[in-house]
Short mmCIF file of C-alpha atoms in Angstrom, two decimals:
data_model
loop_
_atom_site.label_atom_id
_atom_site.label_comp_id
_atom_site.label_asym_id
_atom_site.label_seq_id
_atom_site.Cartn_x
_atom_site.Cartn_y
_atom_site.Cartn_z
CA MET A 16 6.23 14.05 -122.78
CA SER A 17 4.20 10.94 -120.25
CA SER A 18 6.83 7.71 -118.75
CA ALA A 19 4.14 5.59 -119.72
CA PRO A 20 5.67 4.68 -123.79
CA LEU A 21 2.92 5.40 -126.86
CA TYR A 22 2.73 2.26 -128.19
CA PHE A 23 2.80 1.87 -132.27
CA ASP A 24 3.70 -2.08 -132.64
CA HIS A 25 0.01 -3.55 -132.45
CA ALA A 26 1.39 -6.01 -134.98
CA ALA A 27 4.13 -7.38 -132.81
CA THR A 28 2.19 -8.19 -130.12
CA SER A 29 -1.16 -6.69 -128.54
CA PRO A 30 -1.83 -5.68 -124.82
CA LEU A 31 -3.98 -7.98 -123.12
CA SER A 32 -7.69 -7.85 -123.29
CA GLU A 33 -9.75 -7.21 -120.06
CA ALA A 34 -11.29 -10.06 -121.32
CA ALA A 35 -8.67 -12.16 -121.86
CA ARG A 36 -7.49 -11.37 -118.64
CA GLY A 37 -10.47 -12.30 -116.57
CA ALA A 38 -10.14 -15.71 -118.08
CA LEU A 39 -6.54 -16.14 -117.67
CA LEU A 40 -7.30 -14.78 -113.80
CA GLU A 41 -9.97 -16.88 -113.02
CA HIS A 42 -8.53 -20.00 -113.59
CA LEU A 43 -4.82 -20.26 -113.71
CA GLY A 44 -5.10 -22.21 -109.94
CA MET A 45 -7.14 -24.69 -111.77
CA VAL A 46 -5.10 -27.79 -111.65
CA GLY A 47 -5.16 -30.61 -114.21
CA ASN A 48 -4.03 -32.71 -116.72
CA PRO A 49 -7.19 -31.99 -119.59
CA ASN A 50 -6.65 -35.94 -120.90
CA SER A 51 -6.01 -37.13 -117.22
CA LEU A 52 -9.00 -39.76 -115.93
CA HIS A 53 -9.65 -37.44 -112.51
CA GLY A 54 -11.73 -35.13 -111.57
CA PRO A 55 -9.48 -32.32 -112.00
CA GLY A 56 -8.34 -33.78 -115.29
CA ARG A 57 -11.91 -34.08 -116.60
CA ALA A 58 -12.49 -30.18 -115.36
CA ALA A 59 -9.30 -29.14 -117.57
CA HIS A 60 -10.45 -31.41 -120.06
CA ARG A 61 -14.07 -29.71 -119.92
CA LEU A 62 -12.55 -26.50 -120.77
CA LEU A 63 -10.19 -26.65 -122.67
CA GLU A 64 -13.37 -27.96 -124.85
CA GLU A 65 -15.79 -25.34 -124.23
CA SER A 66 -13.58 -22.80 -125.02
CA ARG A 67 -13.18 -24.41 -127.97
CA GLU A 68 -16.41 -24.36 -128.86
CA ARG A 69 -16.43 -20.68 -127.66
CA LEU A 70 -13.33 -19.70 -130.31
CA ALA A 71 -15.42 -21.40 -133.39
CA GLY A 72 -18.47 -19.81 -132.26
CA ALA A 73 -16.52 -16.31 -132.60
CA ILE A 74 -14.91 -16.81 -135.64
CA GLY A 75 -17.24 -18.96 -137.51
CA VAL A 76 -16.14 -22.71 -138.17
CA HIS A 77 -16.76 -25.59 -136.58
CA PRO A 78 -15.33 -26.93 -132.85
CA SER A 79 -13.40 -29.90 -134.72
CA GLU A 80 -11.76 -27.57 -137.08
CA VAL A 81 -10.20 -25.73 -134.08
CA LEU A 82 -5.82 -27.52 -133.23
CA PHE A 83 -4.82 -25.50 -130.69
CA THR A 84 -0.96 -24.89 -130.98
CA SER A 85 1.69 -22.32 -129.40
CA GLY A 86 0.72 -19.97 -132.05
CA GLY A 87 0.84 -19.05 -135.64
CA THR A 88 4.11 -20.19 -136.62
CA GLU A 89 3.56 -23.77 -135.46
CA ALA A 90 0.47 -23.66 -137.22
CA ASP A 91 1.73 -22.27 -140.29
CA ASN A 92 4.27 -24.93 -140.40
CA LEU A 93 1.75 -27.70 -139.84
CA GLY A 94 -0.05 -26.37 -142.41
CA VAL A 95 2.56 -25.62 -144.66
CA LYS A 96 5.20 -29.10 -144.12
CA GLY A 97 2.70 -31.30 -142.70
CA SER A 98 -0.34 -30.30 -145.96
CA PHE A 99 3.18 -30.67 -148.31
CA TRP A 100 4.01 -33.83 -147.28
CA ALA A 101 0.31 -35.19 -147.12
CA ARG A 102 -0.48 -34.79 -150.99
CA ARG A 103 3.22 -35.80 -151.69
CA ALA A 104 2.60 -39.02 -150.25
CA LYS A 105 -1.04 -39.74 -152.10
CA ASP A 106 1.01 -38.54 -155.64
CA ASN A 107 5.46 -38.03 -155.98
CA ARG A 108 4.42 -35.59 -158.63
CA ARG A 109 2.98 -33.13 -156.12
CA SER A 110 6.26 -31.73 -154.69
CA GLY A 111 5.48 -28.17 -156.35
CA ILE A 112 4.18 -24.70 -153.74
CA LEU A 113 2.80 -21.92 -154.72
CA LEU A 114 3.14 -19.00 -152.88
CA THR A 115 4.21 -15.30 -152.48
CA GLY A 116 7.64 -13.23 -151.58
CA ALA A 117 5.61 -11.13 -149.16
CA GLU A 118 4.55 -13.64 -146.87
CA HIS A 119 5.36 -13.81 -143.17
CA HIS A 120 9.07 -15.66 -142.41
CA ALA A 121 6.72 -18.46 -140.76
CA VAL A 122 5.45 -19.80 -144.39
CA LEU A 123 8.53 -18.39 -146.48
CA ASP A 124 11.28 -20.13 -144.07
CA THR A 125 9.09 -23.38 -144.01
CA ALA A 126 9.00 -24.13 -147.36
CA ALA A 127 12.75 -22.91 -147.96
CA TRP A 128 13.33 -25.89 -145.41
CA LEU A 129 10.67 -28.10 -147.77
CA GLU A 130 13.06 -26.77 -151.02
CA SER A 131 16.37 -27.63 -149.38
CA HIS A 132 15.42 -30.45 -147.28
CA GLU A 133 12.56 -32.48 -149.31
CA GLY A 134 12.96 -31.45 -152.73
CA ALA A 135 10.25 -29.05 -152.95
CA THR A 136 9.88 -26.94 -155.93
CA LEU A 137 8.62 -23.59 -155.05
CA HIS A 138 6.75 -21.43 -157.70
CA TRP A 139 6.81 -16.98 -157.00
CA ALA A 140 3.74 -15.71 -157.91
CA GLN A 141 3.78 -12.42 -158.47
CA LEU A 142 2.94 -8.75 -156.56
CA GLY A 143 1.91 -5.82 -157.98
CA ALA A 144 3.47 -1.93 -156.07
CA ASP A 145 0.32 -2.52 -153.48
CA GLY A 146 1.25 -5.70 -152.26
CA ASN A 147 -1.54 -7.65 -153.88
CA VAL A 148 -1.45 -11.20 -155.96
CA VAL A 149 -1.19 -10.49 -159.69
CA ARG A 150 -4.08 -12.38 -160.44
CA GLU A 151 -2.85 -12.94 -164.53
CA SER A 152 0.29 -14.09 -161.75
CA TRP A 153 -1.58 -16.89 -159.97
CA GLU A 154 -3.79 -18.46 -162.60
CA GLU A 155 -0.18 -18.52 -165.26
CA GLN A 156 1.76 -20.30 -162.70
CA LEU A 157 -1.39 -22.23 -161.77
CA SER A 158 -2.30 -23.38 -164.74
CA LEU A 159 1.34 -23.75 -165.85
CA HIS A 160 2.19 -25.92 -162.62
CA GLY A 161 -1.65 -27.35 -161.00
CA ASP A 162 -0.45 -30.87 -161.51
CA THR A 163 2.47 -30.80 -159.89
CA LEU A 164 1.70 -28.59 -157.24
CA ALA A 165 1.33 -29.50 -153.09
CA LEU A 166 -0.23 -26.58 -151.82
CA ALA A 167 -0.82 -23.32 -152.55
CA THR A 168 -0.59 -20.35 -149.59
CA LEU A 169 -1.23 -16.51 -149.54
CA MET A 170 -1.47 -14.93 -146.71
CA TRP A 171 -4.23 -13.19 -145.79
CA ALA A 172 -3.50 -9.42 -144.30
CA ASN A 173 0.18 -8.45 -144.88
CA ASN A 174 1.94 -8.41 -141.21
CA GLU A 175 4.26 -5.00 -142.53
CA VAL A 176 2.37 -2.48 -145.19
CA GLY A 177 -1.00 -4.07 -144.04
CA ASN A 178 -2.57 -4.86 -147.59
CA VAL A 179 -5.46 -7.59 -147.75
CA GLN A 180 -5.45 -10.29 -150.34
CA ASP A 181 -8.44 -11.92 -152.43
CA VAL A 182 -7.87 -15.23 -150.65
CA PRO A 183 -11.88 -16.34 -151.53
CA TRP A 184 -10.73 -15.66 -155.24
CA ALA A 185 -7.18 -17.31 -154.82
CA ALA A 186 -8.58 -20.32 -152.64
CA ALA A 187 -11.51 -20.73 -155.38
CA ARG A 188 -8.25 -20.81 -158.19
CA ALA A 189 -6.99 -22.86 -156.38
CA LEU A 190 -9.62 -25.47 -156.01
CA GLU A 191 -9.98 -25.50 -160.14
CA HIS A 192 -6.91 -26.58 -160.21
CA GLY A 193 -7.84 -29.89 -157.12
CA VAL A 194 -4.58 -27.73 -155.37
CA ALA A 195 -4.41 -27.34 -151.00
CA MET A 196 -4.63 -24.22 -149.80
CA HIS A 197 -3.60 -22.72 -147.28
CA SER A 198 -3.78 -18.74 -145.62
CA ASP A 199 -1.94 -17.09 -142.85
CA ALA A 200 -4.86 -15.36 -141.48
CA VAL A 201 -2.48 -14.49 -137.93
CA GLN A 202 -2.76 -10.48 -138.80
CA ALA A 203 -6.26 -10.18 -140.67
CA LEU A 204 -8.71 -12.26 -137.47
CA GLY A 205 -10.07 -9.90 -135.72
CA HIS A 206 -9.36 -6.88 -137.66
CA VAL A 207 -11.90 -7.47 -141.13
CA GLU A 208 -14.40 -9.48 -141.92
CA ILE A 209 -13.17 -13.02 -142.80
CA ASP A 210 -14.69 -16.96 -144.29
CA LEU A 211 -12.21 -18.89 -142.83
CA ARG A 212 -14.24 -21.94 -144.35
CA THR A 213 -14.35 -20.45 -148.08
CA PRO A 214 -14.36 -22.76 -150.60
CA GLY A 215 -10.67 -24.37 -151.11
CA LEU A 216 -9.49 -23.13 -148.64
CA SER A 217 -7.67 -26.23 -146.63
CA SER A 218 -6.33 -23.89 -143.08
CA ALA A 219 -5.54 -21.35 -142.26
CA ALA A 220 -2.94 -19.92 -138.93
CA ILE A 221 -4.11 -17.33 -136.62
CA THR A 222 -2.94 -16.79 -132.79
CA ALA A 223 -4.60 -15.22 -129.93
CA HIS A 224 -2.38 -12.32 -128.97
CA LYS A 225 -2.67 -10.35 -132.00
CA ILE A 226 -6.74 -9.79 -130.81
CA GLY A 227 -5.67 -9.39 -126.81
CA GLY A 228 -5.00 -12.58 -125.76
CA PRO A 229 -1.60 -14.10 -124.30
CA VAL A 230 0.98 -15.39 -126.17
CA GLY A 231 1.71 -19.01 -126.35
CA ILE A 232 -1.59 -20.07 -127.58
CA GLY A 233 -2.49 -19.94 -131.82
CA ALA A 234 -4.56 -22.46 -133.04
CA LEU A 235 -4.51 -24.16 -137.04
CA ILE A 236 -7.96 -23.63 -138.27
CA LEU A 237 -8.43 -27.24 -140.71
CA GLY A 238 -10.91 -28.35 -142.57
CA ARG A 239 -12.15 -31.36 -140.89
CA ASP A 240 -11.02 -33.85 -144.71
CA GLN A 241 -7.91 -32.88 -143.85
CA VAL A 242 -5.11 -35.44 -142.66
CA PRO A 243 -1.59 -33.63 -142.44
CA VAL A 244 1.73 -35.32 -141.49
CA PRO A 245 2.26 -34.25 -137.73
CA LEU A 246 5.65 -32.49 -136.88
CA GLN A 247 5.22 -33.86 -133.38
CA HIS A 248 4.75 -36.84 -131.53
CA GLY A 249 3.49 -38.41 -128.30
CA GLY A 250 0.20 -38.40 -126.89
CA GLY A 251 -1.88 -38.22 -130.32
CA HIS A 252 -3.61 -34.69 -128.77
CA GLU A 253 -5.61 -32.40 -131.59
CA ARG A 254 -6.85 -35.20 -134.06
CA SER A 255 -3.65 -36.92 -133.10
CA LEU A 256 -2.31 -34.14 -134.89
CA ARG A 257 -0.50 -31.87 -133.13
CA SER A 258 0.79 -34.34 -129.45
CA GLY A 259 1.38 -32.28 -126.52
CA THR A 260 -0.37 -31.95 -123.18
CA SER A 261 -3.26 -28.91 -124.40
CA ASP A 262 -3.42 -25.70 -123.09
CA ALA A 263 -6.95 -25.46 -121.09
CA VAL A 264 -6.23 -21.63 -119.41
CA GLY A 265 -4.64 -20.67 -122.28
CA ALA A 266 -7.66 -21.70 -125.09
CA ALA A 267 -9.76 -19.78 -122.62
CA ALA A 268 -7.73 -16.98 -122.92
CA PHE A 269 -8.28 -17.02 -126.88
CA ALA A 270 -11.77 -17.43 -127.09
CA ALA A 271 -12.23 -14.39 -124.24
CA ALA A 272 -9.81 -12.59 -126.55
CA ALA A 273 -12.05 -13.85 -129.66
CA GLU A 274 -15.36 -13.24 -128.42
CA ALA A 275 -14.82 -9.57 -127.54
CA THR A 276 -12.63 -8.44 -130.42
CA MET A 277 -15.13 -9.80 -133.33
CA ALA A 278 -18.26 -8.23 -130.82
CA GLY A 279 -16.58 -5.24 -131.32
CA LEU A 280 -15.29 -6.01 -135.24
CA GLN A 281 -17.13 -3.38 -137.64
CA ASP A 282 -16.98 -0.49 -134.92
CA GLU A 283 -13.07 -0.84 -133.79
CA GLY A 284 -12.15 -1.29 -137.21
CA LEU A 285 -14.01 2.87 -138.66
CA ARG A 286 -12.45 3.98 -135.17
CA GLN A 287 -8.70 2.31 -136.01
CA ALA A 288 -9.43 3.13 -139.36
CA SER A 289 -10.24 6.85 -138.99
CA LEU A 290 -7.18 6.89 -136.70
CA ARG A 291 -5.39 5.50 -139.40
CA ASP A 292 -6.57 7.98 -142.26
CA ARG A 293 -5.49 10.92 -139.85
CA LEU A 294 -1.80 9.51 -138.99
CA ILE A 295 -1.02 8.63 -142.88
CA ASP A 296 -2.30 12.22 -143.86
CA GLY A 297 -0.10 13.72 -140.74
CA VAL A 298 2.88 12.16 -141.93
CA LEU A 299 2.48 12.81 -145.84
CA SER A 300 1.78 16.39 -145.65
CA THR A 301 4.84 17.16 -143.55
CA ILE A 302 7.56 14.65 -143.77
CA ASP A 303 9.14 15.58 -147.44
CA GLY A 304 10.26 12.01 -148.97
CA ALA A 305 7.58 9.93 -147.36
CA SER A 306 5.26 7.74 -149.12
CA LEU A 307 2.88 5.48 -147.81
CA SER A 308 3.29 1.28 -148.90
CA GLY A 309 0.63 -0.44 -149.88
CA PRO A 310 -2.85 0.74 -151.80
CA ALA A 311 -3.25 4.16 -151.26
CA LEU A 312 -6.15 5.01 -149.84
CA GLY A 313 -9.42 4.16 -151.25
CA GLU A 314 -7.75 1.88 -153.65
CA GLY A 315 -7.73 -1.24 -151.73
CA ARG A 316 -8.18 -2.93 -149.00
CA ARG A 317 -6.12 -2.11 -146.27
CA LEU A 318 -6.16 -3.05 -142.29
CA PRO A 319 -7.34 -1.00 -140.61
CA GLY A 320 -4.60 -0.01 -137.87
CA THR A 321 -1.91 -0.36 -140.00
CA ALA A 322 0.47 2.24 -141.74
CA HIS A 323 3.84 1.72 -142.76
CA PHE A 324 5.64 4.28 -144.89
CA THR A 325 9.28 4.69 -147.11
CA PHE A 326 11.71 7.88 -145.36
CA ALA A 327 13.81 8.43 -148.04
CA GLY A 328 17.36 9.19 -147.23
CA CYS A 329 17.54 7.34 -143.53
CA GLU A 330 17.80 4.15 -141.78
CA GLY A 331 14.67 2.58 -140.51
CA ASP A 332 16.39 1.49 -137.47
CA SER A 333 17.58 5.03 -136.65
CA ILE A 334 13.70 6.63 -136.99
CA LEU A 335 13.06 3.44 -134.13
CA PHE A 336 15.45 4.08 -131.86
CA LEU A 337 15.32 7.63 -131.82
CA LEU A 338 11.72 7.56 -131.46
CA ASP A 339 11.78 5.03 -129.01
CA MET A 340 14.05 7.31 -126.94
CA MET A 341 10.94 9.45 -126.72
CA GLY A 342 8.43 6.93 -125.69
CA ILE A 343 6.99 6.10 -128.78
CA ALA A 344 7.22 2.17 -129.67
CA SER A 345 7.39 1.48 -133.62
CA SER A 346 8.84 -1.05 -135.65
CA THR A 347 10.44 -0.92 -138.99
CA GLY A 348 9.16 -3.86 -139.68
CA SER A 349 11.81 -5.06 -141.38
CA ALA A 350 12.50 -9.04 -141.66
CA CYS A 351 14.65 -9.62 -138.68
CA THR A 352 15.96 -12.89 -137.02
CA ALA A 353 17.30 -12.78 -133.53
CA GLY A 354 17.38 -8.98 -133.29
CA VAL A 355 19.45 -7.94 -136.33
CA ALA A 356 17.23 -6.10 -138.99
CA GLY A 357 17.90 -6.35 -142.56
CA PRO A 358 15.57 -5.06 -145.25
CA SER A 359 12.08 -5.11 -145.62
CA HIS A 360 11.48 -8.54 -147.57
CA VAL A 361 8.08 -7.05 -147.92
CA LEU A 362 8.92 -3.85 -150.43
CA MET A 363 11.88 -6.61 -152.28
CA ALA A 364 8.93 -9.03 -153.39
CA MET A 365 7.06 -5.66 -154.47
CA GLY A 366 9.26 -4.12 -155.83
CA SER A 367 11.64 -1.99 -153.83
CA SER A 368 15.30 -1.76 -154.33
CA GLU A 369 16.95 -3.14 -151.15
CA GLN A 370 18.24 0.21 -150.61
CA ASP A 371 14.32 1.91 -150.14
CA ALA A 372 13.65 -1.16 -148.11
CA ARG A 373 16.05 -0.14 -145.34
CA CYS A 374 14.14 3.09 -144.69
CA VAL A 375 10.65 1.48 -143.57
CA GLN A 376 8.87 2.38 -140.47
CA ARG A 377 5.66 0.27 -139.44
CA PHE A 378 2.90 2.18 -136.94
CA SER A 379 0.13 -0.16 -136.05
CA LEU A 380 -2.49 0.85 -134.15
CA GLY A 381 -5.10 -0.95 -131.71
CA ALA A 382 -7.46 -0.59 -128.78
CA THR A 383 -5.51 1.30 -126.85
CA THR A 384 -4.79 3.51 -129.40
CA THR A 385 -6.44 7.32 -129.00
CA GLU A 386 -6.40 10.21 -130.64
CA ALA A 387 -4.15 12.02 -128.27
CA HIS A 388 -1.42 9.71 -129.52
CA VAL A 389 -1.84 9.81 -132.75
CA GLU A 390 -1.15 13.64 -132.45
CA ALA A 391 2.12 13.42 -130.54
CA LEU A 392 3.21 11.12 -132.40
CA LEU A 393 3.09 13.05 -135.89
CA ALA A 394 4.68 15.79 -133.43
CA ALA A 395 7.65 13.48 -132.65
CA LEU A 396 7.99 11.91 -135.92
CA PRO A 397 9.23 14.92 -138.38
CA ALA A 398 12.55 15.03 -135.68
CA ALA A 399 13.55 11.73 -135.69
CA VAL A 400 13.05 11.75 -139.35
CA ALA A 401 15.15 14.31 -140.12
CA GLN A 402 17.52 13.20 -137.83
CA ALA A 403 17.60 10.38 -138.69
CA ARG A 404 18.83 11.91 -142.15
CA SER A 405 21.14 13.89 -140.87
CA ALA A 406 22.51 10.06 -139.84
CA GLY A 407 22.28 8.31 -143.23
CA LEU A 408 21.78 5.70 -144.10
CA ALA A 409 24.53 3.04 -143.66
CA ALA A 410 28.01 2.03 -145.60
CA GLY A 411 27.22 1.24 -148.79
CA SER A 412 24.18 2.68 -149.21
CA THR A 413 23.52 6.54 -150.84
CA ALA A 414 21.48 9.08 -149.10
CA SER A 415 19.57 9.84 -152.49
CA GLY A 416 16.70 6.94 -151.66
CA THR A 417 16.28 6.97 -155.01
CA SER A 418 15.67 2.98 -156.10
CA GLY A 419 14.76 2.40 -159.47
CA GLY A 420 13.07 -0.89 -158.47
CA THR A 421 9.90 -1.86 -160.32
CA ALA A 422 7.66 -4.97 -159.74
CA GLY A 423 9.76 -7.44 -162.72
CA GLY A 424 12.54 -8.63 -160.14
CA ASP A 425 15.64 -8.17 -159.52
CA PRO A 426 18.96 -8.41 -162.58
CA GLY A 427 19.75 -11.48 -160.57
CA GLY A 428 17.33 -13.86 -162.13
CA ARG A 429 15.44 -14.20 -159.09
CA PRO A 430 11.63 -15.31 -160.13
CA PRO A 431 9.15 -11.75 -159.60
CA GLY A 432 7.91 -11.23 -156.09
CA SER A 433 10.00 -13.90 -154.43
CA PRO A 434 12.39 -12.79 -151.34
CA PRO A 435 15.56 -12.22 -151.39
CA ALA A 436 18.10 -15.33 -152.10
CA GLN A 437 17.82 -17.50 -148.76
CA HIS A 438 15.33 -15.33 -147.54
CA ALA A 439 18.21 -13.45 -145.17
CA ALA A 440 19.73 -10.24 -144.56
CA PRO A 441 22.99 -9.07 -145.79
CA PRO A 442 25.54 -7.90 -143.75
CA ARG A 443 25.38 -4.22 -143.08
CA ALA A 444 27.29 -1.58 -140.61
CA ALA A 445 24.16 -0.38 -138.44
CA PRO A 446 24.56 2.96 -136.90
CA THR A 447 25.29 3.32 -133.64
CA ALA A 448 23.16 4.28 -130.54
CA ALA A 449 24.99 7.16 -130.15
CA THR A 450 25.33 8.07 -133.54
CA ALA A 451 21.64 7.66 -133.39
CA VAL A 452 20.11 9.29 -130.67
CA GLU A 453 22.32 12.50 -131.09
CA GLY A 454 20.68 16.09 -130.31
CA VAL A 455 17.31 14.15 -129.31
CA GLN A 456 15.61 14.98 -125.94
CA ALA A 457 14.22 11.78 -124.09
#
């Protein structure tokens, strides 16, 4: 296999696009704080504001609605914490948050922090087996708790299984109850058509490095009538909501990446979807015990470049290590903190058992993925799965791969669709590198 790794982890971060690279190289030598009054400062300020306008134009919002941040996590924190505090300050009855158990941890952990430190009450909407929110459950939670909700939040496209939620519908229902709505749109932007000004949507988090931009620059898309409580203070930047010296060069690269991505959205989406479907068909037709997560093909909206599988009877980590030794980069798609993997909280929120939620692998495609890459993965994957199965599951699990899990929640009494307690991975014995790669040639 080629010495250059085959990269199937675009959902984690995408390679820098030529447009973004060109913007970075053009402006990296710029010296000047965008808030300084001298000539270099004014030049940096001009670049920042021009980039804001270009980004806004590319994604269909007003420039004043773009608040630059360090990335999607910060944007989610400001959108959730800031809105919670602002809404509760106006009405101290409003301390509830409506969400699902499949949110990114930038939202889940933020909500959990508000619950433990600020007295927030979390209300969980149930998910179906395809990962999409059960509409009746969403509406029921709004009807029961709408008067006490500070906000609702729903991830636009899931970073693990790749299902695309009907955020406009959910936001419209929240609006009917006077509830502010946030969405983590990090995985959706640039991959499917979305309307960031959809009625009822108060805020949305986006980031550059998922669409070919650099790491370290993102944005909160915030309605002009929204005034969340700032998370940090010290300068009054970004509508006095996000203090800190703005990254003008990063903003320029973000804007360039967004323009290029949005211009090719339809054609590139069709190309990636074709490769994704070939991958899905190849995996399901050649590997016994493989199952596709999320909506079945043709039965629901799915990100064009994401395919997520459960391979019964083995650890997802083992497959990852084996493929890595073969020069193929993939992901377990599981909850990961400081490099310590656990079962997929997304699959568990969808009704899978903890055991099955360990047997996962995500392959995410992007602009650099080719048909030859997919065929190389399909050629290598059966042997990796077979070797992983021979290594077996971690201590405390069995190799059957049968869960009996349902979408009704676990026997411990958690609300249907909610994440595992404390959002933490339970301890387990990880396979050693020697066990994982035994008998496999790189």
